Tab-separated table of C-alpha atoms and ligand atoms in Angstrom:
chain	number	residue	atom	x	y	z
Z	99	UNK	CA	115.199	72.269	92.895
Z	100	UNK	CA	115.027	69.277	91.094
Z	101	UNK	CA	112.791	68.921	88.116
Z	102	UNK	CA	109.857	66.451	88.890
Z	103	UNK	CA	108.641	64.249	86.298
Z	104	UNK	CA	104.989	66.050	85.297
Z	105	UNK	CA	102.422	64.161	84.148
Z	106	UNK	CA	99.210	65.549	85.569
Z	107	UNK	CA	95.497	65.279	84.307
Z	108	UNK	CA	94.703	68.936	84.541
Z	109	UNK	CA	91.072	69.255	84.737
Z	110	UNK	CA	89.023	71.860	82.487
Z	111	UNK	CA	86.619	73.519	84.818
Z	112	UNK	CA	84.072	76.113	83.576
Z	113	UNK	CA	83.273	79.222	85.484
Z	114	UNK	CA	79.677	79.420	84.755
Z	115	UNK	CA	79.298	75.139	86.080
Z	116	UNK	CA	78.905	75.791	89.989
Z	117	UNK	CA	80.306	71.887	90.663
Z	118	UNK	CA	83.447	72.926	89.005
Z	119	UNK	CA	83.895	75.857	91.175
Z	120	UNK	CA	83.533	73.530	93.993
Z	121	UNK	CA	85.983	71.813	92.642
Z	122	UNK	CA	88.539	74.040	91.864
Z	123	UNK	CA	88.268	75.622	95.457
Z	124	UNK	CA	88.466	71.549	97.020
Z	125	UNK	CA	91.479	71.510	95.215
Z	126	UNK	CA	93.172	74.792	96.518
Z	127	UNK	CA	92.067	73.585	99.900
Z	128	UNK	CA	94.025	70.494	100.089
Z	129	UNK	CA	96.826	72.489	98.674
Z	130	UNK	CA	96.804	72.072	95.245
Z	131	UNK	CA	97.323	74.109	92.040
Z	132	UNK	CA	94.488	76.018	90.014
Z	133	UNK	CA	94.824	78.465	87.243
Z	134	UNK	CA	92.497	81.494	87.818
Z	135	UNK	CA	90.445	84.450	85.628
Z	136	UNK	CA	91.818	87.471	86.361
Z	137	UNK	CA	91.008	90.923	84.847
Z	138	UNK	CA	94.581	91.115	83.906
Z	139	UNK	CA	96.043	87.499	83.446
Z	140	UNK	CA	95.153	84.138	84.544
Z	141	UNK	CA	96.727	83.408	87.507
Z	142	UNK	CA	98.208	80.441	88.862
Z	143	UNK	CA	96.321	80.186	92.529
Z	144	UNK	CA	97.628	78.269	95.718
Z	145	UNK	CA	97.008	78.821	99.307
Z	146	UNK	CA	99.231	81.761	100.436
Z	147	UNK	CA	99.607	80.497	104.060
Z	148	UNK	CA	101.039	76.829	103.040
Z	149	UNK	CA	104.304	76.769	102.171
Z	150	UNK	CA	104.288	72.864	100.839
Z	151	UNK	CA	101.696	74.787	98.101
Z	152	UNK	CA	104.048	77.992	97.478
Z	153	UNK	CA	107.236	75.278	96.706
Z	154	UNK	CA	104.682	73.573	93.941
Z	155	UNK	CA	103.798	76.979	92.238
Z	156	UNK	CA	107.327	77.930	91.891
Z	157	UNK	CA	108.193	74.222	90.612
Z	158	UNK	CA	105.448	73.848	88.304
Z	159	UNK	CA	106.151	77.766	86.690
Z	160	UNK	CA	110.247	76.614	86.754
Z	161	UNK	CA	110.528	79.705	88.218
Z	162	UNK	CA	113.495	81.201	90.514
Z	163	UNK	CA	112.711	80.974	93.895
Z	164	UNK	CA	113.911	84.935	94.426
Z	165	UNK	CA	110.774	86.127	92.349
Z	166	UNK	CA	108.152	86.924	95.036
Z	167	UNK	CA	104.696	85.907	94.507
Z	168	UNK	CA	101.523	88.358	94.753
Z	169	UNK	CA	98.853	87.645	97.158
Z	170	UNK	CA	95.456	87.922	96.031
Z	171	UNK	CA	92.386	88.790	98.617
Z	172	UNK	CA	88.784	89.514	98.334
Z	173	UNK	CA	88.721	92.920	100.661
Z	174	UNK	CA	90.714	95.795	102.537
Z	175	UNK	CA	90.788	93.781	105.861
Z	176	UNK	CA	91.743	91.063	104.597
Z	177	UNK	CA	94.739	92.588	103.035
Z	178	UNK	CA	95.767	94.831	105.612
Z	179	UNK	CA	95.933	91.325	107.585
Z	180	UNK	CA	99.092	90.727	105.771
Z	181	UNK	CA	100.972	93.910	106.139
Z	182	UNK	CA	102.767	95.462	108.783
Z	183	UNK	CA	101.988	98.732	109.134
Z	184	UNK	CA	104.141	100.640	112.003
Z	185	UNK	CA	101.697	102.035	114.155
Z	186	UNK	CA	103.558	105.605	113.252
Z	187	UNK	CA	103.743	104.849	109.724
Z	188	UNK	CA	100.330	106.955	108.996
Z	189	UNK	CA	101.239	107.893	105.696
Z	190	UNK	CA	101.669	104.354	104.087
Z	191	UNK	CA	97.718	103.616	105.981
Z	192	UNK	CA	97.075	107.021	104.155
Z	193	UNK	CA	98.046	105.885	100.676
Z	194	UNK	CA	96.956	102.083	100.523
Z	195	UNK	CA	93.731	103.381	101.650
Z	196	UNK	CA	93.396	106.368	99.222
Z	197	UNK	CA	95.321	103.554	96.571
Z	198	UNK	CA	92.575	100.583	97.761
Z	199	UNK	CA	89.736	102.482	97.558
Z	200	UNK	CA	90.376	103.854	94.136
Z	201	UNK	CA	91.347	101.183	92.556
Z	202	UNK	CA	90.388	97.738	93.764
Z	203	UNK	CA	89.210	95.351	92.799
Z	204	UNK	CA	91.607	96.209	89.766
Z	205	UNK	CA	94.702	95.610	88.159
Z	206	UNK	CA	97.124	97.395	90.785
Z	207	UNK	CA	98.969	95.634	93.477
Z	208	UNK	CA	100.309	97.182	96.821
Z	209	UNK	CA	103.928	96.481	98.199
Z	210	UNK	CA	104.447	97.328	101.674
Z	211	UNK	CA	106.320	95.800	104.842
Z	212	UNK	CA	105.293	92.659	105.324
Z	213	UNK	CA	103.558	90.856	108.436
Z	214	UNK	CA	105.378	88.044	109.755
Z	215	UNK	CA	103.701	84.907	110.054
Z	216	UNK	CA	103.710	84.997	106.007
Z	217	UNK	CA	106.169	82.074	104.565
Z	218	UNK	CA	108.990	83.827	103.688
Z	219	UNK	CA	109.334	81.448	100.414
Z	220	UNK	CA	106.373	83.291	99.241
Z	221	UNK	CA	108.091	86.736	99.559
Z	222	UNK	CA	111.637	85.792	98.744
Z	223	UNK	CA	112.112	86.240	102.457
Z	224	UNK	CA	112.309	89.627	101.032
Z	225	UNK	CA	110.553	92.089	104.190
Z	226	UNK	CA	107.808	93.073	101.970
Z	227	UNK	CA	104.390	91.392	100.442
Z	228	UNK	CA	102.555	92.728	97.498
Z	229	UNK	CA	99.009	92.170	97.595
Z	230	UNK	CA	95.701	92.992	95.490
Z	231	UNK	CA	91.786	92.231	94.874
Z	232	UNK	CA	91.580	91.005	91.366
Z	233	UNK	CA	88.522	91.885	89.210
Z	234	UNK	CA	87.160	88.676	88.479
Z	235	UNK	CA	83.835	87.246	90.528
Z	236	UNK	CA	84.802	83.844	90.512
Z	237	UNK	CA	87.740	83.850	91.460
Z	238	UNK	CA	86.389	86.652	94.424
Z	239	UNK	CA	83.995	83.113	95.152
Z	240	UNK	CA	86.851	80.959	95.435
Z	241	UNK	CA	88.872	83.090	97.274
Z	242	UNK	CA	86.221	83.791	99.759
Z	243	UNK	CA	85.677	79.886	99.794
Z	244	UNK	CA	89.152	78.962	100.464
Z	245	UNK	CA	89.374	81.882	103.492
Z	246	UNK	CA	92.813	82.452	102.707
Z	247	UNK	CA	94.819	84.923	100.523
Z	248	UNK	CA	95.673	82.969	97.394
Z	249	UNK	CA	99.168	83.402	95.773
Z	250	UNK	CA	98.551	84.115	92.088
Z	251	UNK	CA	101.835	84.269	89.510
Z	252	UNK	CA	100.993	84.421	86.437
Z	253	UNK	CA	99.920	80.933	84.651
Z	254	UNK	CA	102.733	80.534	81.925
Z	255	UNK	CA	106.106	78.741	82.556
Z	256	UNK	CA	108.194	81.226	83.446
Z	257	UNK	CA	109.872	83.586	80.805
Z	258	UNK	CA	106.852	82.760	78.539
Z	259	UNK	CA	104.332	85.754	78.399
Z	260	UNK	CA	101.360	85.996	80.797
Z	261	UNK	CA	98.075	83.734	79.088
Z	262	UNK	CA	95.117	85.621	78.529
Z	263	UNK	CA	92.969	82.609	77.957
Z	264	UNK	CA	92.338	79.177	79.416
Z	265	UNK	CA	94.264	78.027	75.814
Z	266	UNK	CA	96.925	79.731	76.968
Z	267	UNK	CA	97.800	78.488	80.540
Z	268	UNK	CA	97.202	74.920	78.761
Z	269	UNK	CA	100.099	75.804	75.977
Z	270	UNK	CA	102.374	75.728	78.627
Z	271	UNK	CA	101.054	74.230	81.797
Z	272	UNK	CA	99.039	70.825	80.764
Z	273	UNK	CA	100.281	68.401	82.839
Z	274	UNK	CA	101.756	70.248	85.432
Z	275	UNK	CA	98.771	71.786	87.423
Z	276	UNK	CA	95.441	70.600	88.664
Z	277	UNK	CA	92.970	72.273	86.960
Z	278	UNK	CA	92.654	75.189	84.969
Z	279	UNK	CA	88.885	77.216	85.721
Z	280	UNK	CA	88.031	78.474	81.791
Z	281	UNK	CA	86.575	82.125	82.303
Z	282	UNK	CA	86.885	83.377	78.506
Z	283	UNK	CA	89.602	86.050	77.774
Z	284	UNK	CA	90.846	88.492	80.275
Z	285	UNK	CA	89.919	91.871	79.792
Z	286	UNK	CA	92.938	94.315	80.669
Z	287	UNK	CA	95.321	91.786	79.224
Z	288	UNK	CA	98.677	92.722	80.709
Z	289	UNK	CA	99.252	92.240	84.241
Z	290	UNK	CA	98.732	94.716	87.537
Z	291	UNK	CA	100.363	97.406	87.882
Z	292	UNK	CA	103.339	97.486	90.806
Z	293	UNK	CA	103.088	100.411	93.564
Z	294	UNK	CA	105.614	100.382	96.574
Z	295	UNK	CA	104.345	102.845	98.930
Z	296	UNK	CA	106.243	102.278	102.104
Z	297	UNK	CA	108.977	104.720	101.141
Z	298	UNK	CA	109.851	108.484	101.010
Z	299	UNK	CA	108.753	108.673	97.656
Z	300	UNK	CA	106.385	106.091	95.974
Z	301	UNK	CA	107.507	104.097	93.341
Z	302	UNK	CA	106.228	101.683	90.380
Z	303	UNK	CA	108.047	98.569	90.182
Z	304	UNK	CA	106.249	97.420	87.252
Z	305	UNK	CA	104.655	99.644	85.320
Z	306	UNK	CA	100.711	98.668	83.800
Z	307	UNK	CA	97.435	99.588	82.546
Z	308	UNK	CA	96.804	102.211	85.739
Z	309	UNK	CA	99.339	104.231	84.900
Z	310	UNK	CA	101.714	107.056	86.524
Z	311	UNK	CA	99.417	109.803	86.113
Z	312	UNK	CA	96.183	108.335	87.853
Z	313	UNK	CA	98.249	106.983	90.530
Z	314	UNK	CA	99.569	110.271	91.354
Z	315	UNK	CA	96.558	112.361	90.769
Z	316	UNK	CA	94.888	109.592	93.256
Z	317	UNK	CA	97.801	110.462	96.095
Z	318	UNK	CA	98.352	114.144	95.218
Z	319	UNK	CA	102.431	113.126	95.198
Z	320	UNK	CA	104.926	112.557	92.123
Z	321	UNK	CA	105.309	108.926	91.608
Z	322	UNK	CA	108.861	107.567	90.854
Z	323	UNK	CA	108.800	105.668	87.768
Z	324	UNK	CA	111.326	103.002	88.894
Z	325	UNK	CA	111.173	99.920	86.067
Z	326	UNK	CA	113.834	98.214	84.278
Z	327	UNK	CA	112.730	99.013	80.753
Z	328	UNK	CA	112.793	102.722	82.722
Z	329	UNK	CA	115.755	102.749	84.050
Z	330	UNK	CA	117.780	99.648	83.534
Z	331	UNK	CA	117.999	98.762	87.274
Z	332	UNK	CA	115.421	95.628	87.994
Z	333	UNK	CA	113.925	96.852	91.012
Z	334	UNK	CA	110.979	93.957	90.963
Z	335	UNK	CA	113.669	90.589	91.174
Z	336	UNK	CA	110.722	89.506	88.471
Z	337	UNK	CA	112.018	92.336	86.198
Z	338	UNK	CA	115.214	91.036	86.387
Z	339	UNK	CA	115.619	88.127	83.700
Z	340	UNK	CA	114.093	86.821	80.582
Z	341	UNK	CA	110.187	87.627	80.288
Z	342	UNK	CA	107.313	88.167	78.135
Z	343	UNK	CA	108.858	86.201	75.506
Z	344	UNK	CA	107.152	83.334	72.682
Z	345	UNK	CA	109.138	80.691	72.106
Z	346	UNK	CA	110.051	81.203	68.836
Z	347	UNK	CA	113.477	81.503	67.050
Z	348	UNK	CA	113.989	85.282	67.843
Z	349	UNK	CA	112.255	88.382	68.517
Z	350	UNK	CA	113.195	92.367	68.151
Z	351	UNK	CA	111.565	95.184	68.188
Z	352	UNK	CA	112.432	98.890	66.505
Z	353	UNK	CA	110.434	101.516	65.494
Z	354	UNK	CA	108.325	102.296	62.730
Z	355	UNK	CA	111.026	104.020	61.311
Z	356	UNK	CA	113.645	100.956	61.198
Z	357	UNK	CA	111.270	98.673	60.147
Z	358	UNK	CA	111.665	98.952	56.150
Z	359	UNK	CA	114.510	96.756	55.908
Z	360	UNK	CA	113.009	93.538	57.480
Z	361	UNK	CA	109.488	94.908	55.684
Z	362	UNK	CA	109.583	92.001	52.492
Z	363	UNK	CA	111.404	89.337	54.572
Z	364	UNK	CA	110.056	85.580	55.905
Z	365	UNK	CA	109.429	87.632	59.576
Z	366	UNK	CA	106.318	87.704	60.969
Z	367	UNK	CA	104.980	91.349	61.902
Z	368	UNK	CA	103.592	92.612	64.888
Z	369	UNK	CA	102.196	96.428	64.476
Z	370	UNK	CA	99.710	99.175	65.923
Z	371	UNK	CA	97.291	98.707	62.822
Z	372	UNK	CA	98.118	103.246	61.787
Z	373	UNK	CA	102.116	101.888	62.003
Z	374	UNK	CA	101.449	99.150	59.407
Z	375	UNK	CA	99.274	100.424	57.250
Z	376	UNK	CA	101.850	103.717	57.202
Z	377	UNK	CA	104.815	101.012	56.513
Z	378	UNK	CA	102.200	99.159	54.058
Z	379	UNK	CA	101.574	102.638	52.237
Z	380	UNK	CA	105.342	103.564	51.510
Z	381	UNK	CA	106.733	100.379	50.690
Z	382	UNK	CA	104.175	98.487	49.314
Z	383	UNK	CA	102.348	94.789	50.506
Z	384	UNK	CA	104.482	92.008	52.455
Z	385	UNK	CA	105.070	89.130	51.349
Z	386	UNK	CA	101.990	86.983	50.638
Z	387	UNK	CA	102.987	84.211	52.723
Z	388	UNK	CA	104.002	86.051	55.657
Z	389	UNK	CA	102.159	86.504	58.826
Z	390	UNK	CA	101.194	89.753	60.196
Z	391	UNK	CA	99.826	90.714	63.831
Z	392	UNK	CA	97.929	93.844	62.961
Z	393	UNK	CA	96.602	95.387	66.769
Z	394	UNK	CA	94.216	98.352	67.495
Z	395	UNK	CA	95.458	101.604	67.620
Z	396	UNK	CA	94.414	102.180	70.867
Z	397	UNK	CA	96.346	101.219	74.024
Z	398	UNK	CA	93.558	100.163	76.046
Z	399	UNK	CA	92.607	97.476	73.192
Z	400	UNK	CA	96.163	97.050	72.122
Z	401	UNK	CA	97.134	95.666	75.503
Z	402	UNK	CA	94.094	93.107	75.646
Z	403	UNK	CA	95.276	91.425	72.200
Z	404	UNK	CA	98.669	91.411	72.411
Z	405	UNK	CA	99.433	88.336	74.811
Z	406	UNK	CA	96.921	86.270	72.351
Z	407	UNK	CA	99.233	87.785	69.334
Z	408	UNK	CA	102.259	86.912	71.441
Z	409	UNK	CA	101.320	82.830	71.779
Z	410	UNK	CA	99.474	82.851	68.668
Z	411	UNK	CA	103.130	83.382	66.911
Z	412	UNK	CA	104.037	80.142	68.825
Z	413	UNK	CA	102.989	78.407	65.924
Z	414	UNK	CA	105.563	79.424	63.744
Z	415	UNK	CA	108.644	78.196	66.003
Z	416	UNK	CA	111.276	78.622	63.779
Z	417	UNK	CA	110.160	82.033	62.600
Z	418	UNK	CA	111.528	85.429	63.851
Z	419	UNK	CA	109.366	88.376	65.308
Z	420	UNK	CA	109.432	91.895	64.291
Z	421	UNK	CA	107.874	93.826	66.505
Z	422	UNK	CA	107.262	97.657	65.277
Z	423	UNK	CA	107.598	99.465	68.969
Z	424	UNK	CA	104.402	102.201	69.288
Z	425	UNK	CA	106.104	106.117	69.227
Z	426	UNK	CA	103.973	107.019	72.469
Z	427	UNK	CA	105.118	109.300	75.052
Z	428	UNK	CA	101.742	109.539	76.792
Z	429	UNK	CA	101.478	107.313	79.732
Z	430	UNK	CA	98.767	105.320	79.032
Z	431	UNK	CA	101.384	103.149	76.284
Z	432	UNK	CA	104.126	102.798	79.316
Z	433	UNK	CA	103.274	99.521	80.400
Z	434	UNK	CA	102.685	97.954	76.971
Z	435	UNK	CA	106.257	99.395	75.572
Z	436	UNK	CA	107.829	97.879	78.777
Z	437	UNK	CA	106.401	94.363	77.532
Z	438	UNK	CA	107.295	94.668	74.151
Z	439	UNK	CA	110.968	96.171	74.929
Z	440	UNK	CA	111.245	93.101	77.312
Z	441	UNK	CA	110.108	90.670	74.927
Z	442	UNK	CA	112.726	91.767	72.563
Z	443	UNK	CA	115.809	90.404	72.095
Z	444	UNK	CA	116.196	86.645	72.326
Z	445	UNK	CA	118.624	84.513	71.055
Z	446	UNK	CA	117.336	81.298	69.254
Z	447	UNK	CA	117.873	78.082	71.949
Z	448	UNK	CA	116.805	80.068	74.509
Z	449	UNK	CA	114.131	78.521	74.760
Z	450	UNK	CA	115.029	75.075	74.167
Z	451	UNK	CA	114.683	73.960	77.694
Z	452	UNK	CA	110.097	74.983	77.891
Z	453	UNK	CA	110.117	72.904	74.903
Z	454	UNK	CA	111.290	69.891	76.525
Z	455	UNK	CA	108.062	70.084	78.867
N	1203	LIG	O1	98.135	91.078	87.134
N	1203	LIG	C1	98.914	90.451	87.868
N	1203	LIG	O2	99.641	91.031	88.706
N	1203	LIG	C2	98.958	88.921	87.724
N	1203	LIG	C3	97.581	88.384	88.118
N	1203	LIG	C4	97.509	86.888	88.085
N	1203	LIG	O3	97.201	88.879	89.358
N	1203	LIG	N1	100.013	88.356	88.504
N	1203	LIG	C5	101.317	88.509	88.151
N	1203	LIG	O4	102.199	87.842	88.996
N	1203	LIG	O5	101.696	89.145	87.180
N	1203	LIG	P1	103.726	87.566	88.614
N	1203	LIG	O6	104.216	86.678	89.703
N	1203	LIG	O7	103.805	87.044	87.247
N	1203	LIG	O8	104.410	88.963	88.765
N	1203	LIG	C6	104.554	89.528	90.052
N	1203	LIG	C7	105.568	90.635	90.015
N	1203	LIG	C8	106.970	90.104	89.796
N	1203	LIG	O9	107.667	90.964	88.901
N	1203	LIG	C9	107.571	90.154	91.208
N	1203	LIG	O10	108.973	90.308	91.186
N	1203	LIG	C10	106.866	91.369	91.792
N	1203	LIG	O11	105.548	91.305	91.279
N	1203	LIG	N2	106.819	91.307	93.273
N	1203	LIG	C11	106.070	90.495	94.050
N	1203	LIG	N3	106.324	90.710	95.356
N	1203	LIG	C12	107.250	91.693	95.407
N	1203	LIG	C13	107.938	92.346	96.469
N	1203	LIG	N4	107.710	92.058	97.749
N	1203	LIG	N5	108.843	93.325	96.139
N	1203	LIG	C14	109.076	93.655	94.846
N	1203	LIG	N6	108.458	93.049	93.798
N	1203	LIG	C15	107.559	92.082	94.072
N	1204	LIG	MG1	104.582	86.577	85.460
């Protein structure tokens, strides 16, 4: 794809103005691009069914057209409308149902086979569609407003993390959307959890704040935990390159344990606030001119401030991140040590190309 020239006016709508709903619906309607509240993440929403407004999502996000998009709908029928479920398959019925009822609207999504009349660009002409209800009720309005599923990436360029706030679709999408619709900060903070259900054994693709446990206590089966950061196989193509990352000079994690020798450098910080103050304790204060990114102990808050800590390092480009990984076994930390593992690791330069935009 080439890269188009982007100079849009993206509009700043407010979700509690009922004009600039309006709006931002008119605009999905004619096939344009809106950044939506979520629960999770803001979304970047375009009508699922047009594939002239799929091809301008994946553009304006720069990212690789074999990264399927999630479809986002406002009830049950409406999703089973996009899957194909074999009229034998009664155990993949059995678990979206059991899956649906338990936990939508919410931060999971469903992967099964796929009906056909979906664009295939949306899918990665892969032969399955992941679909959920978001949490959010405006963007349930405009949804229901538009009458079609909305595809919904996440509203950052790709490889950048996920924004949490209007601020942050705007840090790396001004100019190359519509409109963004300004719902204050999203509350879960990382995005959906990723459920395939359509085979022998259920797996997560990407793991998130509904974790293993409730899943499986929800189906009465064991749930195959099947994530890169897991196992080192991508199994979502979206867990397969560069994500989660700030563009800053470099970023790596270890544990609290490895941290001491990086503990009185330039680095900036980013710790569970019992992992600093334990680091703080043996080896004295940092630096006075350093910056730290001190987050809640637990996960549930943890995971709703770390995106904002993750852009709010942005403005220290040349700096590098240390990132003090949480020693958490229990479930409940899964998804946020996949983020932080995945975040890890850049080179410098590599992200030279987002800050040409
Ligand atoms: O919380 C969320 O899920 C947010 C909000 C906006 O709803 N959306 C989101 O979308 O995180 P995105 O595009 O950033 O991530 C979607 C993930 C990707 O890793 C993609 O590879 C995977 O879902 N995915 C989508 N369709 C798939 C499919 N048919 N098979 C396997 N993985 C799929
Ligand atoms: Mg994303």
């Amino acid at each position: 794809m080439n890269s188009p020239i982007y100079d849009k006016q993206t509009l700043r709508l407010c979700s509690n103005n009922t004009a600039d709903l309006i709006t931002a619906a008119n605009i999905l309607k004619r096939g344009g691009l809106v950044a939506l509240p979520t629960e999770t993440v803001y979304g970047l929403a375009a009508n699922g069914l047009s594939s002239a407004a799929i091809e301008q999502v994946f553009r304006a996000k720069n990212r690789p057209l074999v990264n399927p998009l999630i479809f986002h709908v406002t009830d049950q029928n409406q999703a089973l409308k996009l899957f194909n479920f074999d009229g034998n398959d009664r155990r993949t019925l059995r678990r979206f149902s059991r899956l649906a009822s338990t936990f939508w609207p919410g931060p999971l999504t469903i992967i099964a086979k796929k009906a056909d009349y979906i664009p295939g660009l949306a899918t990665a002409h892969l032969d399955t569609v992941a679909v959920r209800i978001p949490h959010n009720q405006v963007t349930t309005k405009i949804i229901k407003e538009c009458a079609v599923p909305l595809v919904m990436p996440s509203a950052n360029l790709s490889t950048r993390p996920s924004p949490t706030s209007a601020f942050h679709v705007l840090a790396t999408l001004d100019g190359r959307i519509d409109a963004v619709l300004d719902d204050g900060r999203c509350q879960v903070g990382i995005e959906s959890t990723v459920v395939r259900i359509d085979l022998e054994q259920v797996k997560i693709l990407r793991p998130g704040m509904i974790d293993r446990h409730a899943i499986s206590l929800c189906l009465n089966e064991t749930i195959e935990d099947n994530f890169s950061s897991n196992n080192n196989k991508p199994s979502c193509p979206g867990q397969a390159y560069l994500h989660y990352s700030p563009a800053i000079n470099s970023v790596k994690t270890c544990l609290p344990s490895d941290a001491h020798c990086r503990w009185q450098s330039e680095d900036m910080f980013l710790a569970r606030r019992k992992d600093f103050l334990a680091l703080e304790k043996q080896m004295g204060p940092r630096p006075t001119a350093t910056t730290n990114f001190v987050l809640q102990d637990e996960a549930k808050f943890y995971a709703s401030e770390l995106y904002d800590a993750l852009y709010a390092c942005e403005s220290y480009m040349h700096k590098n991140l240390i990132i003090v990984l949480p020693q958490e076994t229990d479930s409940s930390w899964t998804a946020i040590i996949d983020r932080l593992i995945k975040s890890g690791g850049i080179k410098a330069n590599q992200h030279s190309n987002d800050r040409k935009h």
